[in-house]
Short mmCIF file of C-alpha atoms in Angstrom, two decimals:
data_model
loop_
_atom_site.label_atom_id
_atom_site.label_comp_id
_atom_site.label_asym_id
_atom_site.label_seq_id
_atom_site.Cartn_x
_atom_site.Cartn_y
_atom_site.Cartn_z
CA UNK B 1 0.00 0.00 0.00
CA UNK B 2 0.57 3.65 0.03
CA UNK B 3 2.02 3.82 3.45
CA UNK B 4 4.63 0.57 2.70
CA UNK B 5 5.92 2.65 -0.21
CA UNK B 6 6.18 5.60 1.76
CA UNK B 7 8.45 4.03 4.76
CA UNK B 8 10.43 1.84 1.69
CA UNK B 9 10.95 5.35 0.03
CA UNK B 10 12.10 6.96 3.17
CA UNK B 11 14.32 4.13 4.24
CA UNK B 12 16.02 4.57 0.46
CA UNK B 13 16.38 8.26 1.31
CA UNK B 14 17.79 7.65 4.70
CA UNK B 15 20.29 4.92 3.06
CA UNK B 16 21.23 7.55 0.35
CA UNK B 17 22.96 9.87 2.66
CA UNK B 18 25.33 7.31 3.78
CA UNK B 19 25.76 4.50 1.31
CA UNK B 20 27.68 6.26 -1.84
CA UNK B 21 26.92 4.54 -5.15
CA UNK B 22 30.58 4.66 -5.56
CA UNK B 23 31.53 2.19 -3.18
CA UNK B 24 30.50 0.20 -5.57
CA UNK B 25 29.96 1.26 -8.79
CA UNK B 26 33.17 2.70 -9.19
CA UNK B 27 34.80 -0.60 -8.94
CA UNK B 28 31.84 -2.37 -11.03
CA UNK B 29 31.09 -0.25 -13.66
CA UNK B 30 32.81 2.94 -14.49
CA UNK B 31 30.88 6.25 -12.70
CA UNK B 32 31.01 8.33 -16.25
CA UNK B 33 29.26 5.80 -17.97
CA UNK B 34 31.80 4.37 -19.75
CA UNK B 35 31.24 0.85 -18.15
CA UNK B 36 31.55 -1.27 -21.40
CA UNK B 37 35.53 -1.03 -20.02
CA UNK B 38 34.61 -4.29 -18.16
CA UNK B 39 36.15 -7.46 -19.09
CA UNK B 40 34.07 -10.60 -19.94
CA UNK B 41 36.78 -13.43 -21.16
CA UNK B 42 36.17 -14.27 -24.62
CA UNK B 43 32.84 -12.44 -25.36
CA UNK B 44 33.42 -9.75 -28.49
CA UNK B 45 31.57 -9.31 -31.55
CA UNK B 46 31.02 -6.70 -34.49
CA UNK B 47 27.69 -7.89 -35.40
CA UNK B 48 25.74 -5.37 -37.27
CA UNK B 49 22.21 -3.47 -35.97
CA UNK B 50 19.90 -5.53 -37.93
CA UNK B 51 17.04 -3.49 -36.88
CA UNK B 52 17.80 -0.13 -36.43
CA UNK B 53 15.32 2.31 -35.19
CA UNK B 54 15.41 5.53 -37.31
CA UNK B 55 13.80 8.38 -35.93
CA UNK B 56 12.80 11.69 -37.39
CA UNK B 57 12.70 14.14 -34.40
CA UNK B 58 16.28 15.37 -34.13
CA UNK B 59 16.40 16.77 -38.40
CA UNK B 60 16.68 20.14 -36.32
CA UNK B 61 17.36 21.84 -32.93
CA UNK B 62 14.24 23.62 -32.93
CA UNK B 63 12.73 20.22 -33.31
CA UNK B 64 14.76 18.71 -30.60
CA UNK B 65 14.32 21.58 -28.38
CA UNK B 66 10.75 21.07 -28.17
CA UNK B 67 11.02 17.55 -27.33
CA UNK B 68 12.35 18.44 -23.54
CA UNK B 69 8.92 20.24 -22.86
CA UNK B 70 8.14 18.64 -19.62
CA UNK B 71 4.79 17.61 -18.63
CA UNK B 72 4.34 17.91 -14.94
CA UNK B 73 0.86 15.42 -15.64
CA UNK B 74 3.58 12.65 -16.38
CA UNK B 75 6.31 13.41 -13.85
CA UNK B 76 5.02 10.60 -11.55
CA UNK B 77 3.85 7.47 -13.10
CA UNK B 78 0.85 5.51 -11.86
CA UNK B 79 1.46 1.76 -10.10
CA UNK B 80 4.32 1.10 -7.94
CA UNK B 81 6.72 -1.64 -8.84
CA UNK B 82 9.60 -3.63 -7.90
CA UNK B 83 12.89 -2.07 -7.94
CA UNK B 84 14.28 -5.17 -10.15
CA UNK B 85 10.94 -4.62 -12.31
CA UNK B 86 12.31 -0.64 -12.48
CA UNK B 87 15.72 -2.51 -13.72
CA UNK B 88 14.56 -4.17 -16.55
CA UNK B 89 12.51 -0.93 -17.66
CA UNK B 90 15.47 1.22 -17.32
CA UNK B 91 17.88 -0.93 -19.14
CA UNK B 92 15.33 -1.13 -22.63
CA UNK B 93 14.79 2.46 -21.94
CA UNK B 94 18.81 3.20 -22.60
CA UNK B 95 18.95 0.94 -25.16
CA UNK B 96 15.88 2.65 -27.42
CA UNK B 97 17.74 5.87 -26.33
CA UNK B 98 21.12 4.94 -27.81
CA UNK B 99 19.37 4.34 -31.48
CA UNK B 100 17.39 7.56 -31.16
CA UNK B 101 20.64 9.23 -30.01
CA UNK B 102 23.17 7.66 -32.75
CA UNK B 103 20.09 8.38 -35.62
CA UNK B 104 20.18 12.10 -34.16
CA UNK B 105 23.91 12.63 -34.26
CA UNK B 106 24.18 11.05 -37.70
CA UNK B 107 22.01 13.92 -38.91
CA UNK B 108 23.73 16.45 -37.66
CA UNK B 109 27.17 14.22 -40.04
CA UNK B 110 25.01 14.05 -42.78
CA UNK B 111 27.25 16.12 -45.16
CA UNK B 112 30.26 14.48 -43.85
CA UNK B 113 28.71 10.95 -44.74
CA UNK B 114 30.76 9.73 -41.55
CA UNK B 115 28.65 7.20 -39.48
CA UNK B 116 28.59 5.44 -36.18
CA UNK B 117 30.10 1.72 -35.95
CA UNK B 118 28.45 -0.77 -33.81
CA UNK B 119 30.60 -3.40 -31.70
CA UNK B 120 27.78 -5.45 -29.59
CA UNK B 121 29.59 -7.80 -27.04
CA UNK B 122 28.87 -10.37 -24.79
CA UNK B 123 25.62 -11.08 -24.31
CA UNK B 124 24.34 -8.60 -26.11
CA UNK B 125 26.12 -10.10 -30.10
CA UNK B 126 23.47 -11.99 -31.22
CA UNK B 127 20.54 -9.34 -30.37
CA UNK B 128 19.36 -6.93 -32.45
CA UNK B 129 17.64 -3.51 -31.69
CA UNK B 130 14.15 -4.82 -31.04
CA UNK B 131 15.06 -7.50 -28.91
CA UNK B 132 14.07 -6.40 -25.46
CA UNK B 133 16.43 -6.94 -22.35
CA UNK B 134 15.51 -9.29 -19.54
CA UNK B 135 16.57 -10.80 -16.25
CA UNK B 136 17.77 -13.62 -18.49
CA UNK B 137 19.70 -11.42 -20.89
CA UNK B 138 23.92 -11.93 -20.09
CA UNK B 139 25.94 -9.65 -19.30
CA UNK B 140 27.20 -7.65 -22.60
CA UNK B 141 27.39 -4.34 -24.48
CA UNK B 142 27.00 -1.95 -27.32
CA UNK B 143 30.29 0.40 -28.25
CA UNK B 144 28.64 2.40 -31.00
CA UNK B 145 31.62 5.20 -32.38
CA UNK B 146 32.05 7.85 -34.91
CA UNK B 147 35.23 9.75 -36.33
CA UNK B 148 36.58 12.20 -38.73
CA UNK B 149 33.41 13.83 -38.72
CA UNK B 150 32.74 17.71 -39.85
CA UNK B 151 31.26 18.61 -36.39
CA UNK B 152 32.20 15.51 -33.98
CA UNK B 153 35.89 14.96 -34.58
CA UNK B 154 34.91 11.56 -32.00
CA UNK B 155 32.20 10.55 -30.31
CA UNK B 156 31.18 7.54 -28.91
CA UNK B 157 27.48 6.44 -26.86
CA UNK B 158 28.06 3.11 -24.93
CA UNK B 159 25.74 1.09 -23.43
CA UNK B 160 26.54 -1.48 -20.71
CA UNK B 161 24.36 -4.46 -19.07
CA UNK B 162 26.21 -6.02 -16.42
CA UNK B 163 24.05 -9.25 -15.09
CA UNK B 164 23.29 -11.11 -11.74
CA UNK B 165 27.48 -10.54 -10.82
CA UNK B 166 28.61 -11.75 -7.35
CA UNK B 167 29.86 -8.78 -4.84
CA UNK B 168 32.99 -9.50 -3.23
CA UNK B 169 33.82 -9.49 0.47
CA UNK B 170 35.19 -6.54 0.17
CA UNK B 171 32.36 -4.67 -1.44
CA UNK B 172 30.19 -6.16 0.03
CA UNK B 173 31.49 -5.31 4.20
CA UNK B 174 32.24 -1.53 2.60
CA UNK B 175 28.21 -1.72 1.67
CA UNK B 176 27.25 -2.93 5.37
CA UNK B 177 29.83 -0.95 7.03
CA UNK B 178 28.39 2.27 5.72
CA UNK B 179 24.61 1.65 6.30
CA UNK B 180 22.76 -0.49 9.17
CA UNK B 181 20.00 -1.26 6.55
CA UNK B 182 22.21 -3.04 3.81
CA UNK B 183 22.86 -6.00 5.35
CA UNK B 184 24.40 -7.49 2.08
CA UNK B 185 27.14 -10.37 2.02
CA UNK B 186 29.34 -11.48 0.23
CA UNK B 187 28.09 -13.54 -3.01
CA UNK B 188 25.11 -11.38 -2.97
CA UNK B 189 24.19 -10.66 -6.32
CA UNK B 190 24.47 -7.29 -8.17
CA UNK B 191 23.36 -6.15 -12.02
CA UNK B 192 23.96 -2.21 -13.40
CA UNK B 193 22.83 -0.86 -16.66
CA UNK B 194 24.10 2.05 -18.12
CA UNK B 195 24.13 4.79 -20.97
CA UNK B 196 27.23 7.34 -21.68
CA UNK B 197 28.18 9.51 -24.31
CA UNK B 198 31.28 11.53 -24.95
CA UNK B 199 31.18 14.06 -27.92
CA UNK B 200 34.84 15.78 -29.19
CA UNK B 201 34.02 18.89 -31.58
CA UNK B 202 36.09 19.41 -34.57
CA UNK B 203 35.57 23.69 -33.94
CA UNK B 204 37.39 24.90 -30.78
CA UNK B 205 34.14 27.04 -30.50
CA UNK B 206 31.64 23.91 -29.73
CA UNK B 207 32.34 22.77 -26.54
CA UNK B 208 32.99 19.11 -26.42
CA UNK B 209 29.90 17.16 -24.08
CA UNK B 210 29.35 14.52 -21.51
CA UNK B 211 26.80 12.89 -20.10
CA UNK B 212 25.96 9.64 -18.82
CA UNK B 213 23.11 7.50 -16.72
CA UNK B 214 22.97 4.20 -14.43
CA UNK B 215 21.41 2.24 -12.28
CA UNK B 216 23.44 -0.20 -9.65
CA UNK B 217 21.00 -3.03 -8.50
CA UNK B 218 22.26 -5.24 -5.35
CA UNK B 219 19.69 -8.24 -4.78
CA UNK B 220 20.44 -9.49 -1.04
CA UNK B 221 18.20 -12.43 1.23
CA UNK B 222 19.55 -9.59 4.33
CA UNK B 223 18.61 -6.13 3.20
CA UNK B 224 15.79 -4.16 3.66
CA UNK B 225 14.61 -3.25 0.47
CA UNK B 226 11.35 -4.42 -1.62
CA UNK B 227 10.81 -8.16 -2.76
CA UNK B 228 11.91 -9.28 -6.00
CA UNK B 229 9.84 -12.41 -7.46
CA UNK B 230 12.23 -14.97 -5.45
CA UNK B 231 11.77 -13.38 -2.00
CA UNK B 232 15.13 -11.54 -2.20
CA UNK B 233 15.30 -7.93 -1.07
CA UNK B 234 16.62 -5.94 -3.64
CA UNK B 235 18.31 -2.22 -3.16
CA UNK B 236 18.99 0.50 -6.46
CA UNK B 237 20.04 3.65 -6.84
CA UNK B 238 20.41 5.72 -10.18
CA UNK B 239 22.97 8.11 -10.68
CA UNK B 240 24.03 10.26 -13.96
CA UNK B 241 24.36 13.90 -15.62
CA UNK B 242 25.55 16.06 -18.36
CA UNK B 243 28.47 18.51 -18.50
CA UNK B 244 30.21 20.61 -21.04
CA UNK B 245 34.32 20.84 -21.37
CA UNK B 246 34.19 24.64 -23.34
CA UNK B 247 37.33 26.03 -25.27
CA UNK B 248 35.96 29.65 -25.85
CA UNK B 249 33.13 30.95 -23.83
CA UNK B 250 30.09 31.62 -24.97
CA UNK B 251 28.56 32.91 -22.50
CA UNK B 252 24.97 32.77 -23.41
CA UNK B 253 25.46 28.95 -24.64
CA UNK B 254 26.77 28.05 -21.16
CA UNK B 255 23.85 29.81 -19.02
CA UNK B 256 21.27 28.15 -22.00
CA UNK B 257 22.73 24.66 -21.16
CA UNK B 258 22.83 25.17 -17.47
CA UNK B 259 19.55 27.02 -17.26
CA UNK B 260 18.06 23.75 -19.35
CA UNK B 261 19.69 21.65 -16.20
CA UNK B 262 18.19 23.61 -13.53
CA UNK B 263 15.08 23.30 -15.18
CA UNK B 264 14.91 19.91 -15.67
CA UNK B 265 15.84 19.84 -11.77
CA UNK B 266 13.71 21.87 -10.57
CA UNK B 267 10.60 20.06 -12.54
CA UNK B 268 11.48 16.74 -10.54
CA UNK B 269 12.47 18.20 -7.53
CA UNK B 270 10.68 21.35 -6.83
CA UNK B 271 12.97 23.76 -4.43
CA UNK B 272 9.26 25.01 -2.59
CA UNK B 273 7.57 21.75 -2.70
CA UNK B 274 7.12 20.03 0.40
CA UNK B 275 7.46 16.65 -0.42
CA UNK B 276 8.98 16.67 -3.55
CA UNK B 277 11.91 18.95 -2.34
CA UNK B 278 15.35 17.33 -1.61
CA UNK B 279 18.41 19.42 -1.68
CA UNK B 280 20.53 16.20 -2.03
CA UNK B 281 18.89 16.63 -5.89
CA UNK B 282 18.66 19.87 -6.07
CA UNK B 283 20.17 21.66 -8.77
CA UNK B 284 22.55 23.40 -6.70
CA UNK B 285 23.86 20.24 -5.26
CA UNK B 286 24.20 18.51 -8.87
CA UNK B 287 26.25 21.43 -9.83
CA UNK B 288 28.48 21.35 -6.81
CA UNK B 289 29.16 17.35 -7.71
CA UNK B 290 30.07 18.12 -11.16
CA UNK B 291 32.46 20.80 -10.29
CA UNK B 292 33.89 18.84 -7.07
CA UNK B 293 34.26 15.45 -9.32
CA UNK B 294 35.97 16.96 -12.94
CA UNK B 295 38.99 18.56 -11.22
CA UNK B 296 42.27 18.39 -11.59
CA UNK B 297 43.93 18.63 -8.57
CA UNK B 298 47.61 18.81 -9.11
CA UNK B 299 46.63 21.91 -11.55
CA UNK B 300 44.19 23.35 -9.33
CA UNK B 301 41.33 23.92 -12.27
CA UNK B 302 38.34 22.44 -13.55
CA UNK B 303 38.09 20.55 -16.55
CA UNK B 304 35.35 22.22 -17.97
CA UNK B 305 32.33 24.32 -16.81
CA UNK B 306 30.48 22.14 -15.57
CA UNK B 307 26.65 21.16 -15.32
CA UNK B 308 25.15 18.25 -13.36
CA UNK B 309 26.14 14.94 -11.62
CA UNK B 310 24.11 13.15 -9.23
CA UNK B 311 24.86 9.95 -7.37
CA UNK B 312 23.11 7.26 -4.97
CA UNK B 313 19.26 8.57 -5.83
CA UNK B 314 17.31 5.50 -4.76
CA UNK B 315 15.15 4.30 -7.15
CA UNK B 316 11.84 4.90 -6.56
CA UNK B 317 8.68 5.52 -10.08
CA UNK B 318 9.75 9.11 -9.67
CA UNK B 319 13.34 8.76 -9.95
CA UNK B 320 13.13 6.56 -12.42
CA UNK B 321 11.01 9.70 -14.76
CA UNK B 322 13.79 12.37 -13.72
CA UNK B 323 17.03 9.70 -14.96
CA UNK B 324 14.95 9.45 -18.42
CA UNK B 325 14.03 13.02 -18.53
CA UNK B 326 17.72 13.38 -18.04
CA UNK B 327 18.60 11.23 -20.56
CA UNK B 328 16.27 12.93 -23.18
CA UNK B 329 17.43 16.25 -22.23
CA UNK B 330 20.60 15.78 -23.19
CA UNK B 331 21.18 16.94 -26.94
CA UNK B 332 18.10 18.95 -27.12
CA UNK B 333 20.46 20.87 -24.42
CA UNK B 334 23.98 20.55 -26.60
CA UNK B 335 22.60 20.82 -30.59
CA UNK B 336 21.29 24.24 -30.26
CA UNK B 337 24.80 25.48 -29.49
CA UNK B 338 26.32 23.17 -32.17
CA UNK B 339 23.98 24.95 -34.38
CA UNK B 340 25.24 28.13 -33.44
CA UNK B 341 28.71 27.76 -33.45
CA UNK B 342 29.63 25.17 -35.78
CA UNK B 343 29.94 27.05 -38.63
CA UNK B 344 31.88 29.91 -36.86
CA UNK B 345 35.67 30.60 -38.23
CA UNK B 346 38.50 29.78 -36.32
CA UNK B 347 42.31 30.28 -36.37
CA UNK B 348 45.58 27.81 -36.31
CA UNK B 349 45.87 29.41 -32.96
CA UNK B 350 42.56 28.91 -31.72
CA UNK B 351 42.61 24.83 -32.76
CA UNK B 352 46.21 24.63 -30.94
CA UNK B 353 44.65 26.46 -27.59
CA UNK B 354 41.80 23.88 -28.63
CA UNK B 355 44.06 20.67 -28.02
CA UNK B 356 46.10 21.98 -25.76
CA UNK B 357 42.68 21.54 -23.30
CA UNK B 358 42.07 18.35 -25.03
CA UNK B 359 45.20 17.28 -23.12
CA UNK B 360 43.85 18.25 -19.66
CA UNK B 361 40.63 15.69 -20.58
CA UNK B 362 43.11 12.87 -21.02
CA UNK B 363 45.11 13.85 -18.06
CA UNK B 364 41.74 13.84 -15.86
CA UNK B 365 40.48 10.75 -17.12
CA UNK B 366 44.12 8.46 -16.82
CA UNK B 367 44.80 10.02 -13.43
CA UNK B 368 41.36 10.64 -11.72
CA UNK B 369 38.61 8.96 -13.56
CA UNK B 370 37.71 6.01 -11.43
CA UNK B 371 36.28 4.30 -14.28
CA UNK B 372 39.04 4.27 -16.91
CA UNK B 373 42.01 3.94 -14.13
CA UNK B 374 40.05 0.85 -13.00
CA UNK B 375 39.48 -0.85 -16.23
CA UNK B 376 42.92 -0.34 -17.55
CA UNK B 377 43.84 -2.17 -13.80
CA UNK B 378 41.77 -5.63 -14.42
CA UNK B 379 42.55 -8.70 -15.40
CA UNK B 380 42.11 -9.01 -19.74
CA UNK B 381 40.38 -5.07 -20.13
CA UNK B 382 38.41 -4.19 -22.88
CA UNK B 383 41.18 -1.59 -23.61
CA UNK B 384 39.70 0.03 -26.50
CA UNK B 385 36.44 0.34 -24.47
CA UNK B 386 38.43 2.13 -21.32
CA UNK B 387 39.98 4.81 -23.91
CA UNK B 388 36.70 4.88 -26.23
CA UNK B 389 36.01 8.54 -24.54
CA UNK B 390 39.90 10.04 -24.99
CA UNK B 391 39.89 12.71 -27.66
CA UNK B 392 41.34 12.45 -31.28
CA UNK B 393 43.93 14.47 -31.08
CA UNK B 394 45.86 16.21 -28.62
CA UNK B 395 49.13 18.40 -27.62
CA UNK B 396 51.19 19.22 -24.38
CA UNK B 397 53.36 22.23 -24.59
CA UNK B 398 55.97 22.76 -21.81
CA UNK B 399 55.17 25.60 -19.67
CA UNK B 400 52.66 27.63 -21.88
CA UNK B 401 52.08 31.10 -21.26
CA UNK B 402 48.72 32.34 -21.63
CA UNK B 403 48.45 36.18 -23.17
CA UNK B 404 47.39 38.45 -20.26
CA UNK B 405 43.99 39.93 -21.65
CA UNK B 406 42.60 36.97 -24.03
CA UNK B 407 39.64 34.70 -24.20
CA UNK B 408 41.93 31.78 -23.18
CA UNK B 409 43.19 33.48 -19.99
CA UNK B 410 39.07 34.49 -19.62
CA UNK B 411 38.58 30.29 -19.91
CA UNK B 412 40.81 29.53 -17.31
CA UNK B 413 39.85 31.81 -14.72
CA UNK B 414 36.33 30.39 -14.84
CA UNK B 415 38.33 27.30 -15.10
CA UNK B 416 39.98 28.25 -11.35
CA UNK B 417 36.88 29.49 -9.66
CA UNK B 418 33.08 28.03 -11.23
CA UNK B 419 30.21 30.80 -11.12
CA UNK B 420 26.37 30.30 -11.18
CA UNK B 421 25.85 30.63 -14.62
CA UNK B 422 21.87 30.62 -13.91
#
């Protein structure tokens, strides 16, 4: 009833505030996303999307834009459900939205003629895009990249199913040890799902995007979490967002992107509302995460300016709607400015400055990415998976000096110290 989803919602909230995701995830699948770095022995295949689903919305921005419109009717779907039930919806969800997403970004390559490959894996080879994803689906991926295009230099949308795995002792003590009501052990069973894209421009004046969304499911006889259909208690949370790594400001593309975040945010988690409230989802908090987790601490500076990241949101029918709305939200947020600023002339000068900051991606993501450094670390990695999201092309120059007065000393000083661009 009402009141037993009530006290299971409040126990999630209760866990969420002391049971990181990352204890976990970070060490299971990779927290940007890029998750299809995990190793499964023997399992690789280049078979083909048989089925592909083409979709017609994203032939413009203005047509994309419209598509975030957010209904506040549909915010909370009707019928409560099982969190491993919320599992299997989330994981077909990502996979419908990496077709719509790869059929969107194709159109904006269209002159190019460059295209995204497709390397399914795993459990995943012998499926096609129709097939839907169940609890007896194995564990598997889809790598989908494109390169050498006009507008996206690289890009790459990956999405990772990670099955019925067994948690180790250590993961699973450093889950007990941090909250009374996940009682997990080890050899309890775990399964994550997620979606990540990464996005390097060809122009120094688009800013190159990420974004990425997961769930982490731990199934446990011990916890105190809602029934699966073998009398297991099962636990989730959801975690993801969407950030932008600029070269040259634009100022009024950054406060449209971030303004689109908050929105989105505030729709879902209402800042005056009572009982939808929760500052641990607020906007403001997101933003905080994103600037706190893509910094580069031996440089002291960000690696971009930032947007959203959000971590350990139990999954509940309502979180569930605000990770998809995320999801969708995501290049009716970036296309607009690619519009704008794609076409836009730029200098020898301006490309070097350009991969010069490429650099500091690839620094952030070997040294402090927990994802990549922990794929790169296990036993037979997916290597080409870990590095799918490094950029093309790069350069480090000893000791550059930045000219006193320019848009790149401008960058970095936002760089040093993130504003409230909304």
């Amino acid at each position: 009833g009402k009141s037993k989803q009530a006290s299971q919602t409040a126990t999630m909230r209760a866990m969420s505030a002391r049971l990181p995701l990352a204890a976990c995830a970070a060490f299971l699948l990779s927290r940007l996303g890029l998750s299809d770095a995990f190793s499964f022995p023997g399992l690789s295949s280049h078979t083909p999307c048989r089925s592909p689903i083409q979709l017609s919305a994203a032939s413009s921005s203005e047509e994309t834009a419209t598509s975030t419109t957010i209904d506040n009717e549909q915010i909370e779907p009707s019928g409560a459900r099982g969190q491993t039930e919320l599992f299997h919806d989330f994981a077909n969800f990502l996979q419908s939205t990496q077709n719509s997403i790869i059929s969107q970004l194709e159109s904006v390559e269209r002159a190019s003629g460059e295209t995204f490959t497709e390397d399914r894996w795993g459990g995943l080879s012998d499926l096609t895009c129709e097939d839907r994803l169940t609890s007896t689906t194995a564990s598997g991926g889809i790598t989908r990249v494109i390169q050498r295009g006009d507008v996206i230099e690289k890009g790459a949308c990956s999405l990772t199913l990670i099955q019925n795995g067994k948690l180790t002792a250590e993961r699973a003590a450093a889950i007990s040890g941090r909250n009374d009501h996940a009682n997990v052990k080890e050899g309890d069973q775990f399964s994550a799902a997620a979606l990540s894209i990464v996005l390097h421009t060809r122009s120094p004046n688009v800013p190159t995007f990420r974004s990425d969304v997961r769930i982490f499911l731990v199934r446990s006889s011990e916890a105190e979490g809602d029934d699966d259909d073998d009398g297991d208690e099962t636990l989730a949370w959801f975690g993801g967002g969407a950030d932008l790594t600029p070269y040259y400001l634009f100022d009024d593309d950054i406060r449209e992107f971030h303004g689109r975040q908050k929105e989105l945010c505030d729709a879902y988690f209402p800042p005056d509302d009572g009982e939808l409230a929760d500052a641990a989802f607020g906007y403001a908090a997101m933003k905080k995460n994103c600037d706190d987790y893509f910094f580069l601490p031996a440089r002291q500076e960000h690696r971009g300016v930032g947007g959203t990241f959000y971590d350990d949101m139990p999954a509940t029918e309502h979180t569930l709607a605000f990770t998809k709305a995320m999801a969708q939200s995501w290049l009716p947020s970036w296309l607009p400015i690619v519009e704008r600023r794609k076409d836009r002339a730029y200098t020898d000068r301006q490309r070097e400055w350009q991969l010069l900051r490429r650099g500091r991606y690839l620094e952030f993501n070997l040294l402090y990415d927990r994802g990549v450094r922990f794929g790169l670390a296990s036993a037979n990695p997916r290597v080409e998976g870990v590095m799918v999201s490094a950029p093309p092309l790069i350069t480090w120059e000893y000791n550059h000096v930045i000219e006193e007065g320019s848009e790149e000393e401008r960058l970095m000083t936002i760089l040093k110290e993130p504003i409230d661009w909304t």
